[in-house]
Tab-separated table of C-alpha atoms in Angstrom:
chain	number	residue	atom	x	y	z
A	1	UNK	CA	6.839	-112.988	-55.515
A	2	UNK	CA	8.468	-109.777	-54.391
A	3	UNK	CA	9.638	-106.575	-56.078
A	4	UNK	CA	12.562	-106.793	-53.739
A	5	UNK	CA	15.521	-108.282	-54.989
A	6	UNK	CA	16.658	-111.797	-55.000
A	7	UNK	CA	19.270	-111.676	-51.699
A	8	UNK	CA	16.214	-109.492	-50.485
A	9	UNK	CA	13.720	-112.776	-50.781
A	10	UNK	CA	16.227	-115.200	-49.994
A	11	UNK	CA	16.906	-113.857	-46.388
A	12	UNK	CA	13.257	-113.314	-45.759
A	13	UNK	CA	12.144	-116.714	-47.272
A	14	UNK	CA	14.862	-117.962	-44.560
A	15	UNK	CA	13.167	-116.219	-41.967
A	16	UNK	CA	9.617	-117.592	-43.058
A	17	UNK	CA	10.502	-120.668	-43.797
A	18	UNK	CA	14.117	-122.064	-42.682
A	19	UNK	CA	13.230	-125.474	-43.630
A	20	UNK	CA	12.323	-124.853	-47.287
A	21	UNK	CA	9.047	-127.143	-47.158
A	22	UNK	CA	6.843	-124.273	-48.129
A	23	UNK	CA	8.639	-122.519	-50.789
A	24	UNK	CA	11.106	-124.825	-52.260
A	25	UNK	CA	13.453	-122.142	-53.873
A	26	UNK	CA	9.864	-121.292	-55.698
A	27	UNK	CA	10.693	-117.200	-55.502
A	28	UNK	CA	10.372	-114.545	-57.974
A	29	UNK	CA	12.300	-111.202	-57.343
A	30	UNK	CA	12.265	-108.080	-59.438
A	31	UNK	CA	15.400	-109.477	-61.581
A	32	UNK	CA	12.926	-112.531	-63.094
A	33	UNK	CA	9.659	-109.961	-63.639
A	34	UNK	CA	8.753	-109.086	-67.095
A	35	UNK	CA	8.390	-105.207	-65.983
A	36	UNK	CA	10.632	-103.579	-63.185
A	37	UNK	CA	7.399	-102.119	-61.883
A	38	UNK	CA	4.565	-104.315	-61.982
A	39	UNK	CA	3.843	-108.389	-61.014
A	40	UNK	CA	2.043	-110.313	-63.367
A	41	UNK	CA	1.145	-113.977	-63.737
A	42	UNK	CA	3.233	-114.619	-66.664
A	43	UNK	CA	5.761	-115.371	-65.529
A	44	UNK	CA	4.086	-118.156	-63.062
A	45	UNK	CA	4.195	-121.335	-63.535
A	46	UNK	CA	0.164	-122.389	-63.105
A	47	UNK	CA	-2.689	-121.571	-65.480
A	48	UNK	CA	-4.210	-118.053	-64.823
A	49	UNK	CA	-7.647	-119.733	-64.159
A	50	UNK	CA	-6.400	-121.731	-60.968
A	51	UNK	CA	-4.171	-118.670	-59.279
A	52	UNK	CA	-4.958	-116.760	-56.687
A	53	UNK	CA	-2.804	-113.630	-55.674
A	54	UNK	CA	-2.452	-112.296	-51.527
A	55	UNK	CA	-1.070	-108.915	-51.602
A	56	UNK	CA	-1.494	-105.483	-49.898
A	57	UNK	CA	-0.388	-103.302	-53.051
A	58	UNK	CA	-3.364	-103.488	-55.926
A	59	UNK	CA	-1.487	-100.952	-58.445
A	60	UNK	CA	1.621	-103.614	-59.059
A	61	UNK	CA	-0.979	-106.416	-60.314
A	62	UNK	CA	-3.068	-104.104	-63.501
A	63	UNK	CA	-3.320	-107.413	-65.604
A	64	UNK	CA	-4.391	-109.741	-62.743
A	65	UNK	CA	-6.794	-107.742	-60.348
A	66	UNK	CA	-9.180	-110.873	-60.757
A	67	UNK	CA	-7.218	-113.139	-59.139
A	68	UNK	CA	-6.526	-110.406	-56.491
A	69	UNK	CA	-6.840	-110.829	-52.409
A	70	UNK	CA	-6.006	-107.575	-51.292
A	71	UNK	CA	-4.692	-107.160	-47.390
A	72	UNK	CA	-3.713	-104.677	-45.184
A	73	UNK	CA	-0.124	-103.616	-45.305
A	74	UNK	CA	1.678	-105.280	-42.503
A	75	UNK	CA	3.143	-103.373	-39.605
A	76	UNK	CA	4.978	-104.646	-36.855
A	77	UNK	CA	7.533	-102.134	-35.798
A	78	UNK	CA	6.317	-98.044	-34.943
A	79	UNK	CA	8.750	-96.812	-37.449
A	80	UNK	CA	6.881	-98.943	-40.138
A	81	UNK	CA	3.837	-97.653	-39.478
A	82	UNK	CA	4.736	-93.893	-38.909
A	83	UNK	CA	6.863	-93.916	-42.679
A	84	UNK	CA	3.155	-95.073	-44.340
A	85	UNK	CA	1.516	-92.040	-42.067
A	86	UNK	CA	0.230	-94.792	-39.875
A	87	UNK	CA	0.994	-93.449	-36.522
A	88	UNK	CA	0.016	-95.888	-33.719
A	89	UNK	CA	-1.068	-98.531	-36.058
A	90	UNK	CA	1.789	-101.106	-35.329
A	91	UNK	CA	1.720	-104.056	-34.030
A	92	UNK	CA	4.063	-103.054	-31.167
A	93	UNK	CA	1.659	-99.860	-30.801
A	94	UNK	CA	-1.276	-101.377	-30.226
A	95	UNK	CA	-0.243	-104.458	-27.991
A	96	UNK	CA	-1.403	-106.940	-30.477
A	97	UNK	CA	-1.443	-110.947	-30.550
A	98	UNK	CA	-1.061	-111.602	-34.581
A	99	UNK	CA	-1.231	-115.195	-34.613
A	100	UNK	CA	-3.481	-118.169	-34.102
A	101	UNK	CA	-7.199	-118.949	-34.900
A	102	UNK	CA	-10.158	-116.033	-35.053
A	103	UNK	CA	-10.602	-116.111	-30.964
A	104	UNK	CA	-7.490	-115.571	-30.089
A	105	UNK	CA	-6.093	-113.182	-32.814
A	106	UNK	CA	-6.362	-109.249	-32.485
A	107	UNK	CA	-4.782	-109.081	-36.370
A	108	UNK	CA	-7.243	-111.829	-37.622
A	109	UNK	CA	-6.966	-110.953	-41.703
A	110	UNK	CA	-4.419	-113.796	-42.354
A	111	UNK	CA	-6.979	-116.256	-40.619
A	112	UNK	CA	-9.287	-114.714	-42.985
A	113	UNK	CA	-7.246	-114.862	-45.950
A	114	UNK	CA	-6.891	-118.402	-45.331
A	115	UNK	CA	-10.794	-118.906	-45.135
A	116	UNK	CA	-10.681	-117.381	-48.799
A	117	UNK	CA	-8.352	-119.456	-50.003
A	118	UNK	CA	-9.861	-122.622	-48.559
A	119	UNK	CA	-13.017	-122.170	-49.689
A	120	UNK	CA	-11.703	-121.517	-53.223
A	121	UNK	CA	-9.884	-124.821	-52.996
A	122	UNK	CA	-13.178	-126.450	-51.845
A	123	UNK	CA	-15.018	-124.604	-54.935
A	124	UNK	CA	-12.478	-125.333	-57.435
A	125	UNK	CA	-11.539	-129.067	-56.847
A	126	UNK	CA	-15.515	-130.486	-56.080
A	127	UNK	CA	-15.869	-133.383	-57.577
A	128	UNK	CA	-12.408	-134.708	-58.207
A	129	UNK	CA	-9.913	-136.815	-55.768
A	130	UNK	CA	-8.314	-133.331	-54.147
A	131	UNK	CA	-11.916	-131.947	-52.933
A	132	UNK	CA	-11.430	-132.553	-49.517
A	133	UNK	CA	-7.245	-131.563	-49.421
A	134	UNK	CA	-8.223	-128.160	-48.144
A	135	UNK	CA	-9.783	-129.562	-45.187
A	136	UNK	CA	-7.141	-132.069	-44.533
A	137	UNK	CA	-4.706	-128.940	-44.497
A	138	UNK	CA	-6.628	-127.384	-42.382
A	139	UNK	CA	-6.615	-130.395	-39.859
A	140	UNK	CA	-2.964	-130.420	-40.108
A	141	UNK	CA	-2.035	-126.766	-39.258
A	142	UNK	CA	-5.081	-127.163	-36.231
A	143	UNK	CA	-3.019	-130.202	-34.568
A	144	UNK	CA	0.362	-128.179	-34.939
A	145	UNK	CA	-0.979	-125.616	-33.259
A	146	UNK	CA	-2.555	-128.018	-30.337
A	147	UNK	CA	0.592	-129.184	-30.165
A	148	UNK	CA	2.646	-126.272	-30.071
A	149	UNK	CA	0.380	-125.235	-27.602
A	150	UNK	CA	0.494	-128.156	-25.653
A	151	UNK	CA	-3.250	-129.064	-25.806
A	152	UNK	CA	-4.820	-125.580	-25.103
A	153	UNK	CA	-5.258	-122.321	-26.171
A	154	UNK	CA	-5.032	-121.005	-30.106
A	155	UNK	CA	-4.580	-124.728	-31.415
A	156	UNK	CA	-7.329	-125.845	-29.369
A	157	UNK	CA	-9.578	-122.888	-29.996
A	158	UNK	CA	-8.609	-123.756	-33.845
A	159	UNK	CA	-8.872	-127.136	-33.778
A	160	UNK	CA	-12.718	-127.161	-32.182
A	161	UNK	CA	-13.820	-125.017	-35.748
A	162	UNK	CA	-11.870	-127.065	-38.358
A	163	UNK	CA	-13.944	-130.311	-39.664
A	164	UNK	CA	-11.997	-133.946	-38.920
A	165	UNK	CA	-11.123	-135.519	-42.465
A	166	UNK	CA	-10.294	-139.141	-42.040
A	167	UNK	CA	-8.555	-139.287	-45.583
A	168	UNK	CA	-5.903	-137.093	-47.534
A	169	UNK	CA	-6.444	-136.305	-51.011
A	170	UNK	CA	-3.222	-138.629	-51.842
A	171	UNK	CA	-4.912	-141.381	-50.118
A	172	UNK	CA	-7.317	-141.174	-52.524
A	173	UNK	CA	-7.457	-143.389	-55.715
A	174	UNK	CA	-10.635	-142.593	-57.997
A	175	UNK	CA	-12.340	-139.003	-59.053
A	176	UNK	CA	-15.379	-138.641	-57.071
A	177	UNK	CA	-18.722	-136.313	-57.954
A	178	UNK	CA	-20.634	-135.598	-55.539
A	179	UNK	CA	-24.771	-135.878	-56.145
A	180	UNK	CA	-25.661	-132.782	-53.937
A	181	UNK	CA	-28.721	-131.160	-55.551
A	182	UNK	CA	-29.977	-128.324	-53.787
A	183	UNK	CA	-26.940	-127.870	-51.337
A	184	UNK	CA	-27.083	-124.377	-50.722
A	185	UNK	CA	-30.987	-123.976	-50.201
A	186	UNK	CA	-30.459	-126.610	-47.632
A	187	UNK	CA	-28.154	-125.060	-45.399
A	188	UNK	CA	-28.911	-121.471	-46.121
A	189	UNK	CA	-31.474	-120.730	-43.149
A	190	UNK	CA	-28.562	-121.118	-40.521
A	191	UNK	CA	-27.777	-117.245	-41.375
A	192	UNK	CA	-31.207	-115.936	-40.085
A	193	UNK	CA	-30.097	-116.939	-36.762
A	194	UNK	CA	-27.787	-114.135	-36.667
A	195	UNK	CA	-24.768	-116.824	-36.365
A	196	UNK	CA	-22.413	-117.995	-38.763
A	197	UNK	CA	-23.421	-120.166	-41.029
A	198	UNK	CA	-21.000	-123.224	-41.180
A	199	UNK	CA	-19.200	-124.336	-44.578
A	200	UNK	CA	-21.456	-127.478	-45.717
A	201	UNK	CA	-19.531	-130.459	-44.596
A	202	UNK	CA	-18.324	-133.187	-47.760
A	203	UNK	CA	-21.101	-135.434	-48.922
A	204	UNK	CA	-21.319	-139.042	-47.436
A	205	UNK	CA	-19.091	-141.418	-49.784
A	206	UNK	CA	-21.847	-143.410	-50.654
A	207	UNK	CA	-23.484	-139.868	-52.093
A	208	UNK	CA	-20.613	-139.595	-54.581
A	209	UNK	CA	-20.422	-141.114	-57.821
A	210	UNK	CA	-16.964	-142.423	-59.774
A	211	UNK	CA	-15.948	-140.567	-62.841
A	212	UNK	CA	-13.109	-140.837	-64.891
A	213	UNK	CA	-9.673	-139.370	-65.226
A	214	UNK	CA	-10.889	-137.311	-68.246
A	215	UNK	CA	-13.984	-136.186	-67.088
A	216	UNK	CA	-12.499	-134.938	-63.926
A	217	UNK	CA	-9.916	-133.515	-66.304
A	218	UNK	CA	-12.605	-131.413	-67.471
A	219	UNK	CA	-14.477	-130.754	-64.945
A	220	UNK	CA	-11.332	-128.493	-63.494
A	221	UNK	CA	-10.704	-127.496	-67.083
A	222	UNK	CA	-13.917	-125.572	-67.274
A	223	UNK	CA	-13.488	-123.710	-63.814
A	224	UNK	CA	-12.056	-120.140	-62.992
A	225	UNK	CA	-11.378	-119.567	-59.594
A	226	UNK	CA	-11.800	-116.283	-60.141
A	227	UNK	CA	-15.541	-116.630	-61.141
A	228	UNK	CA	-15.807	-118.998	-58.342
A	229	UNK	CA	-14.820	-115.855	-55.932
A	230	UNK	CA	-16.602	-112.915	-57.287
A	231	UNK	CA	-20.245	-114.517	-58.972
A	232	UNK	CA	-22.578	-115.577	-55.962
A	233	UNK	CA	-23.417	-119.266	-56.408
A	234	UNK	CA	-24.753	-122.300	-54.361
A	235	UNK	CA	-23.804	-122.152	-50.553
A	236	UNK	CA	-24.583	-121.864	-46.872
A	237	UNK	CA	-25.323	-118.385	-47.798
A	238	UNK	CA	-26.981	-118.195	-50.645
A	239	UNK	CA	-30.068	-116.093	-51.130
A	240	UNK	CA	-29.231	-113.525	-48.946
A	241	UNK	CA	-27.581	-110.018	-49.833
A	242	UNK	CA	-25.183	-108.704	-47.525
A	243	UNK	CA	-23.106	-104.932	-46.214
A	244	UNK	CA	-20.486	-104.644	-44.256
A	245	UNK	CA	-20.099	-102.097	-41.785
A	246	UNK	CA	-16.903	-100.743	-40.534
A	247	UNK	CA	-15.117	-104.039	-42.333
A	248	UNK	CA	-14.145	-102.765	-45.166
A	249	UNK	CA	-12.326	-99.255	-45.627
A	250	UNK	CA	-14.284	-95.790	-47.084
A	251	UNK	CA	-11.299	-95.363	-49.390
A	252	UNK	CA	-10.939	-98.939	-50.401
A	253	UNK	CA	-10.919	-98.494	-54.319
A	254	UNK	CA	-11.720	-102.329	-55.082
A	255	UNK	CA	-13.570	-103.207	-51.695
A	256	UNK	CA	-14.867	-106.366	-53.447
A	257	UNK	CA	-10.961	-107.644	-53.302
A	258	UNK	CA	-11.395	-107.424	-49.513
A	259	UNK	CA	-10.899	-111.094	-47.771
A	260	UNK	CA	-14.382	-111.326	-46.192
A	261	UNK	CA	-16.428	-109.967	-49.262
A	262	UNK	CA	-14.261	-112.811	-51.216
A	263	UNK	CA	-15.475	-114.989	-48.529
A	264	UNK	CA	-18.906	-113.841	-48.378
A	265	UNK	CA	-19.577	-114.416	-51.951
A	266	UNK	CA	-17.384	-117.915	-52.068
A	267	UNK	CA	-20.612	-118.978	-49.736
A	268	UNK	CA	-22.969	-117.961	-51.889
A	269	UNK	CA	-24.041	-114.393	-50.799
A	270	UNK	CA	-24.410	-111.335	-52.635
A	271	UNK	CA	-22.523	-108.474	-51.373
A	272	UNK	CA	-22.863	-104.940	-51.812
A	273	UNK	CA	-21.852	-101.724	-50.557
A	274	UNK	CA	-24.690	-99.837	-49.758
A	275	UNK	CA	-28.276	-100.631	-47.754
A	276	UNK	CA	-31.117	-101.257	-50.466
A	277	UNK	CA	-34.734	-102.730	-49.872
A	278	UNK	CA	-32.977	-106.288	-50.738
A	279	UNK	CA	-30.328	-106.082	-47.931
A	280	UNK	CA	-31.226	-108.695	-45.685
A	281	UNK	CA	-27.854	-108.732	-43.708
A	282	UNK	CA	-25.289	-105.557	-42.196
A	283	UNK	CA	-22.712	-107.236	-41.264
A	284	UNK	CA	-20.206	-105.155	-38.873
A	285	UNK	CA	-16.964	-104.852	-36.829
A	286	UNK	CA	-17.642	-106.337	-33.750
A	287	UNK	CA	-16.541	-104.357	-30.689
A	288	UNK	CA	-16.791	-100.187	-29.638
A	289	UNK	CA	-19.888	-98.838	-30.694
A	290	UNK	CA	-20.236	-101.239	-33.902
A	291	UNK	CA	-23.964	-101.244	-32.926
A	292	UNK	CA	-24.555	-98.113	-33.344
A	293	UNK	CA	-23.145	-96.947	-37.320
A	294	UNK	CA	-25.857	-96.468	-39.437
A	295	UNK	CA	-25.938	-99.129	-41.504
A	296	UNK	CA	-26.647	-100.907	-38.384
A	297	UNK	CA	-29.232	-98.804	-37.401
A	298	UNK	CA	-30.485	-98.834	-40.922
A	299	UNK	CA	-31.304	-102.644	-40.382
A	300	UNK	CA	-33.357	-102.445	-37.160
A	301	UNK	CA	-35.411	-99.913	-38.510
A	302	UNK	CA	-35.933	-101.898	-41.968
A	303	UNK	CA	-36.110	-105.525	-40.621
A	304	UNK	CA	-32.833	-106.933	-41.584
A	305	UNK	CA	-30.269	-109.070	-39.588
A	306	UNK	CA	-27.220	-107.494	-38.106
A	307	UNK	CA	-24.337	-109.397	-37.236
C-alpha cells in the first residue's frame, strides 16, 4: 500500500519481489485510495479486526492507528537521510549490515517487526488448525537463510532461536484447543533472570482438545488483534511492568506503536513510560553508556531488573 503511484509500486514490488510469490499483483497505489492523502483499511480486502499495518508515517493512517506498527523511516543512501535532516543516519553513513537475524543485524527493527507480527499470529489463531503457521514460517525463512549462507552465519545464528515445527498448518486436518491453564504464570519467572524470556513453546498434541469448524469459527470471530497487541494478557511476561530506556524516541508521539512495546505487551507485560514504585523492569539500548541513563540508574537504586 503506497501513496506512490501505480508504475511507482510496480517497479519497486519488482525489485522486492521479482518472482511475485509475496505480493501477487496485491498493491494499492494512491489512484485506488479513497482519499489522495491518507491510507485507510477500507479499501482492504480483510476484516479490520485481523489487520495489522507496518509503516513509518502515523499521520496517513487517522482511522486505523490501532492496527498501527510504526518504524523508523528507512535510509539507505546519504542524500536520503540528509533531505529528512538526518545527516549521517544512512545506512551507507554508518557502515551498517541491515539484514539477517538479531546477532548479526546493526538495523535490527525489521527482525523486530517480524517478532510483532508473529506473536500476533500466535495470539490470534490459538486454538484453531493455523496456530502453529507462524512458527512454521519462521522455520522456513531460518533454513533459507542457512542455506543462503551455506550453513553458517545469519541463517545459522537465526535458525538456533526459531522453534522446529514438525507440521504446517495445511497439514493439518481438525481445529485444535489447547488446555493450557495458567500458561503465563508458569513461564513468567524466566524474566527475573535478567534474560529473555522465551515465547512458550505449542502445547503437547495430546494437551489439545478437537473442536469444530464452527466453534473455531468463533473463536477467531471474537478476537481483535489489535486488543491482542495493546491489553497485557497471559504470557512469558506477564506480571511484570516494564520502561524502556533509550528504545524508544523522546519525541515519539504514539511510543506504544513502537515494535518492542507491541512486543512487550503481546507477552504479557505492562509497559509504561516512566519509572513508578511498580516498575519491576528498565529495559535499555544495549551498547555506549546504556548503563548509565537514569532510568537505569533509577532501577539499581530501587531494586528493579535492568536489561
Amino acid at each position: 500500500y503506497t501513496m506512490g503511484d501505480k508504475n511507482y509500486a510496480r517497479e519497486m514490488a519488482a525489485l522486492l519481489d521479482p518472482s511475485g510469490r509475496l505480493f501477487g499483483g496485491r498493491i494499492i497505489a494512491n489512484s485506488d485510495s479513497t482519499n489522495a492523502h491518507t491510507k485507510d483499511l477500507d479499501i482492504v480486502l480483510g476484516a479490520e479486526p485481523a489487520v495489522l499495518v507496518v509503516d513509518d508515517t502515523d499521520r496517513v493512517w487517522p482511522h486505523n492507528l490501532a492496527s498501527l506498527i510504526r518504524i523508523d523511516r528507512y535510509h539507505f543512501f546519504p542524500q536520503s537521510a540528509a533531505g529528512f535532516r538526518q545527516p549521517g543516519q544512512s545506512v551507507m553513513d554508518r557502515g551498517w549490515v541491515d539484514e539477517g537475524s538479531h546477532s548479526s543485524c546493526d538495523r535490527a527493527q525489521l527482525c523486530d517487526v517480524l517478532d510483532v507480527v508473529a506473536a500476533a499470529h500466535r495470539l490470534f489463531y490459538e486454538g484453531t488448525a493455523a496456530a502453529g503457521a507462524a512458527d512454521a514460517a519462521l522455520a522456513a525463512m531460518a533454513a533459507a537463510l542457512e542455506r543462503t549462507n551455506a550453513g553458517g552465519g545469519v541463517g545459522a545464528t537465526m535458525a538456533r532461536g526459531v522453534r522446529g515445527v514438525e507440521e504446517t498448518a495445511a497439514d493439518r486436518v481438525v481445529h485444535l484447543v489447547p488446555n493450557m491453564p495458567g500458561r503465563g504464570k508458569e513461564v513468567a519467572g524466566d524474566v527475573s533472570t535478567n534474560h529473555a524470556a522465551p515465547i512458550p513453546a505449542p502445547a503437547p498434541l495430546a494437551d489439545w482438545r478437537v473442536v469444530s469448524e464452527d466453534e473455531a469459527r468463533r473463536v477467531l470471530e471474537s478476537r481483535d488483534v489489535r486488543r491482542l497487541l495493546a491489553v497485557p494478557g497471559a504470557g512469558p511476561l506477564a506480571g511484570t511492568r516494564l520502561v524502556f530506556s533509550r528504545v524508544v524516541a523522546l519525541s515519539e508521539p504514539r511510543p506504544e506503536r513502537h515494535p518492542l512495546w507491541l512486543l512487550a505487551t503481546a507477552l504479557g507485560a505492562e509497559v509504561a513510560t516512566a519509572a513508578d514504585d511498580r516498575t519491576t523492569h528498565v529495559v535499555a539500548h544495549g551498547g555506549g553508556d546504556s548503563w548509565r541513563t537514569d532510568k537505569v540508574k533509577w532501577a539499581a537504586k530501587n531494586g528493579a531488573y535492568a536489561v
